[in-house]
C-alpha positions as semicolon CSV with decimal commas, in nm:
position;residue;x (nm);y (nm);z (nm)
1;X;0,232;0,192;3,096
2;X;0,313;-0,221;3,084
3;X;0,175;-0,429;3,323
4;X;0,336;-0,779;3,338
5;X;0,312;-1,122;3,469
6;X;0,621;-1,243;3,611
7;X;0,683;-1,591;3,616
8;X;1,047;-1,718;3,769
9;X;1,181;-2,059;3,624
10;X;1,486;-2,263;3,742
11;X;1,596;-2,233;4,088
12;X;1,426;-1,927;4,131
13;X;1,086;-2,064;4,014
14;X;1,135;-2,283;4,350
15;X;1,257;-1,996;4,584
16;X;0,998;-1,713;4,440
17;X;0,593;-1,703;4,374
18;X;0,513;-1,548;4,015
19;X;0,403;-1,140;4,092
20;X;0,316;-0,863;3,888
21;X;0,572;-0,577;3,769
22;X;0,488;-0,251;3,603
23;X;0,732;-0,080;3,358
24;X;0,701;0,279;3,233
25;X;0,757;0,282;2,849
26;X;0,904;0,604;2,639
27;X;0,896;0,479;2,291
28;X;0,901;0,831;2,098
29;X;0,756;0,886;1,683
30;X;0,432;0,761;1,505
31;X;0,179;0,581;1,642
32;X;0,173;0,362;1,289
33;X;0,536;0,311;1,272
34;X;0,589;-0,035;1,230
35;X;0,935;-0,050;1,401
36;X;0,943;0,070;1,711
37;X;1,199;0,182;2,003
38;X;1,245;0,339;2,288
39;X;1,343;0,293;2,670
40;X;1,171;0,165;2,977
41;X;1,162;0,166;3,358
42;X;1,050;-0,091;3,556
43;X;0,984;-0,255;3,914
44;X;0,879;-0,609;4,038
45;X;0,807;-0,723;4,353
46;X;0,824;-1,125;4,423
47;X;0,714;-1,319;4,752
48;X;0,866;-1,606;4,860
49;X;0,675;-1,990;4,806
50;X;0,753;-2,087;5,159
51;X;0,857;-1,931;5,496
52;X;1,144;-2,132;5,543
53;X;1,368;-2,287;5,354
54;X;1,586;-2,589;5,471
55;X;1,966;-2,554;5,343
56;X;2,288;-2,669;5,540
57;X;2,635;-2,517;5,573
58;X;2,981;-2,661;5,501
59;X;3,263;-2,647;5,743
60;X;3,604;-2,793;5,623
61;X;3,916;-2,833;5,823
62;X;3,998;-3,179;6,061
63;X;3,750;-3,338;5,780
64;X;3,424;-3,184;5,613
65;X;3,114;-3,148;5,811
66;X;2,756;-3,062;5,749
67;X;2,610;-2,846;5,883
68;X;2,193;-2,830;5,896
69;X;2,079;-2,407;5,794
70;X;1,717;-2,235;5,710
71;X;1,694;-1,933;5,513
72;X;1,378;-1,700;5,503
73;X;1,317;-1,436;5,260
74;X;1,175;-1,110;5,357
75;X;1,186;-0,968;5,056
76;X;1,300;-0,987;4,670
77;X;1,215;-0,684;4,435
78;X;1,387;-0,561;4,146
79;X;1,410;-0,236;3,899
80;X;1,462;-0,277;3,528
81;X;1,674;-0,051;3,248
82;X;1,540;-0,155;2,919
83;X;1,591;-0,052;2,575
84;X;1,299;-0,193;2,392
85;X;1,209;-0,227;2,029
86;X;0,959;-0,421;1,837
87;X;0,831;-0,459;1,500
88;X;0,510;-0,440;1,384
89;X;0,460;-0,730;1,088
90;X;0,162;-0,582;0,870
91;X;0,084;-0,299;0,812
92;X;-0,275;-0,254;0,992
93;X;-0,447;-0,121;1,281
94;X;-0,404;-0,445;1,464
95;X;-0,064;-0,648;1,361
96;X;0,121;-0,963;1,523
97;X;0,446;-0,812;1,703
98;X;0,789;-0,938;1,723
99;X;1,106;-0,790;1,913
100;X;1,391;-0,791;2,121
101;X;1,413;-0,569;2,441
102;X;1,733;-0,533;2,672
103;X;1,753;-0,472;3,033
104;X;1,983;-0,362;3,316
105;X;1,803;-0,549;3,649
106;X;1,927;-0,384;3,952
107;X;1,822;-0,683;4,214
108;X;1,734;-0,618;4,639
109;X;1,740;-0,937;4,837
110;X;1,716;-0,926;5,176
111;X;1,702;-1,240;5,378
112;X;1,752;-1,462;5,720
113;X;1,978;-1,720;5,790
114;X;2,103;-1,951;6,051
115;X;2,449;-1,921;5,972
116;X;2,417;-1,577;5,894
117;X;2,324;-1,490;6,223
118;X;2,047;-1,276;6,131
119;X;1,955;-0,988;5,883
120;X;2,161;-1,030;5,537
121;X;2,074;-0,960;5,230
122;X;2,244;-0,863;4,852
123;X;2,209;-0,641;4,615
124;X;2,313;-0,760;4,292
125;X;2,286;-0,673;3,913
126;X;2,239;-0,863;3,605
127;X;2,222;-0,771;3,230
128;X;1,924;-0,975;3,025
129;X;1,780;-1,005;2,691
130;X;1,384;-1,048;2,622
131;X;1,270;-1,165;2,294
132;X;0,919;-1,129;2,247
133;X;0,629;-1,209;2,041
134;X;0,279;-1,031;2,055
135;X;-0,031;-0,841;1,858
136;X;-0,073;-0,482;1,900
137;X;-0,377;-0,264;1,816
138;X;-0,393;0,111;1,725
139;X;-0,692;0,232;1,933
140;X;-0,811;0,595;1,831
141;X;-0,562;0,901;1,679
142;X;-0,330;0,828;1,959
143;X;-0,379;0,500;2,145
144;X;-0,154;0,207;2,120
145;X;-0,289;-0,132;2,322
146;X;-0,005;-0,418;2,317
147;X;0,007;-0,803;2,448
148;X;0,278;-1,052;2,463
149;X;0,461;-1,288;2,575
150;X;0,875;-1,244;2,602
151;X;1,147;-1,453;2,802
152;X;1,381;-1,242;2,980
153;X;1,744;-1,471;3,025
154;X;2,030;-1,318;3,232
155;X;2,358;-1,339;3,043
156;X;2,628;-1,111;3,287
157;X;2,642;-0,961;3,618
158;X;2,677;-1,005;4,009
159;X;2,341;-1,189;4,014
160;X;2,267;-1,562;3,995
161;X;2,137;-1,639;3,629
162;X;1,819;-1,545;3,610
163;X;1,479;-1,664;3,330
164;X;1,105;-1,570;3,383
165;X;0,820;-1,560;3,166
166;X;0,703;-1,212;3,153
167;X;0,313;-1,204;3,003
168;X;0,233;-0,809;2,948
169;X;-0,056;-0,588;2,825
170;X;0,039;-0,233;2,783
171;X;-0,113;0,077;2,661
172;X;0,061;0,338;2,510
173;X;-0,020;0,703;2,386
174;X;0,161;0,922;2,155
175;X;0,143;1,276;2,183
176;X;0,159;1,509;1,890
């Protein structure tokens, strides 16, 4: 089980409050492995850093006019695809980490808007890449704790490019 810190940047970083995601890890083999792999499933939730936002609307035709808008967000959440790895660098109980983890982001926005005329909202998808950097400490016959720090960046999808800082502490155990 991961526990993150999300943290939005860009555009998104003005639209969306940093929140806290969870991701399900399976990363199958030895505890003292020092490369490591597996898969992942995730969810986020993110609240908005206003109630309103102010926008406007273009209208073209006998000249362009401006129109003034709003938007609200009611809600932004997300569930995450990942292949993960990461490699432990010595070979001790507690090591610094590095990897590389992709993700498939499945992403529900649902939102208000004057010109909309009411309810609207997207659902998008995006795929990302998160390098990472972090320590990791083999607890017991069985216990892995991990912390980091990775920076997930959009690359391809229906979604606006997306980047957050993602902080995580995660515990893992490997059965026998």
């Amino acid at each position: 089980l991961q526990t993150s810190f999300i943290a939005p940047t860009g555009s998104y970083g003005y639209l969306l409050k940093p929140g806290l995601g969870f991701e399900l890890k399976f990363t199958p083999g030895d505890l003292d492995k020092r490369f490591k792999f597996g898969f992942s499933l995730g969810w986020y939730k993110l609240k908005p850093t206003q109630d309103t936002f102010p926008t406007y609307g273009i209208q073209s035709g006998n000249g362009t006019q401006l129109w003034p808008d709003w938007e609200v967000i009611h809600s932004y959440s997300v569930v995450s695809f990942g292949f993960i790895n990461e490699y432990k660098i010595l070979k001790k109980k507690f090591s610094p980490t590095i990897g590389m983890d992709a993700y498939f982001y499945a992403i529900f926005l649902r939102y208000d808007g004057y010109k909309d005329g009411g309810g609207a909202g997207t659902d998008t998808w995006t795929f990302a890449i998160a390098p990472k950097v972090g320590i990791s400490y083999e607890l017991k016959d069985n216990w892995l704790l991990g912390a980091g720090l990775a920076r997930s960046m959009s690359f391809y999808g229906t979604a606006e490019h997306q980047a957050y800082w993602k902080t995580y502490l995660s515990v893992i155990y490997y059965f026998d």
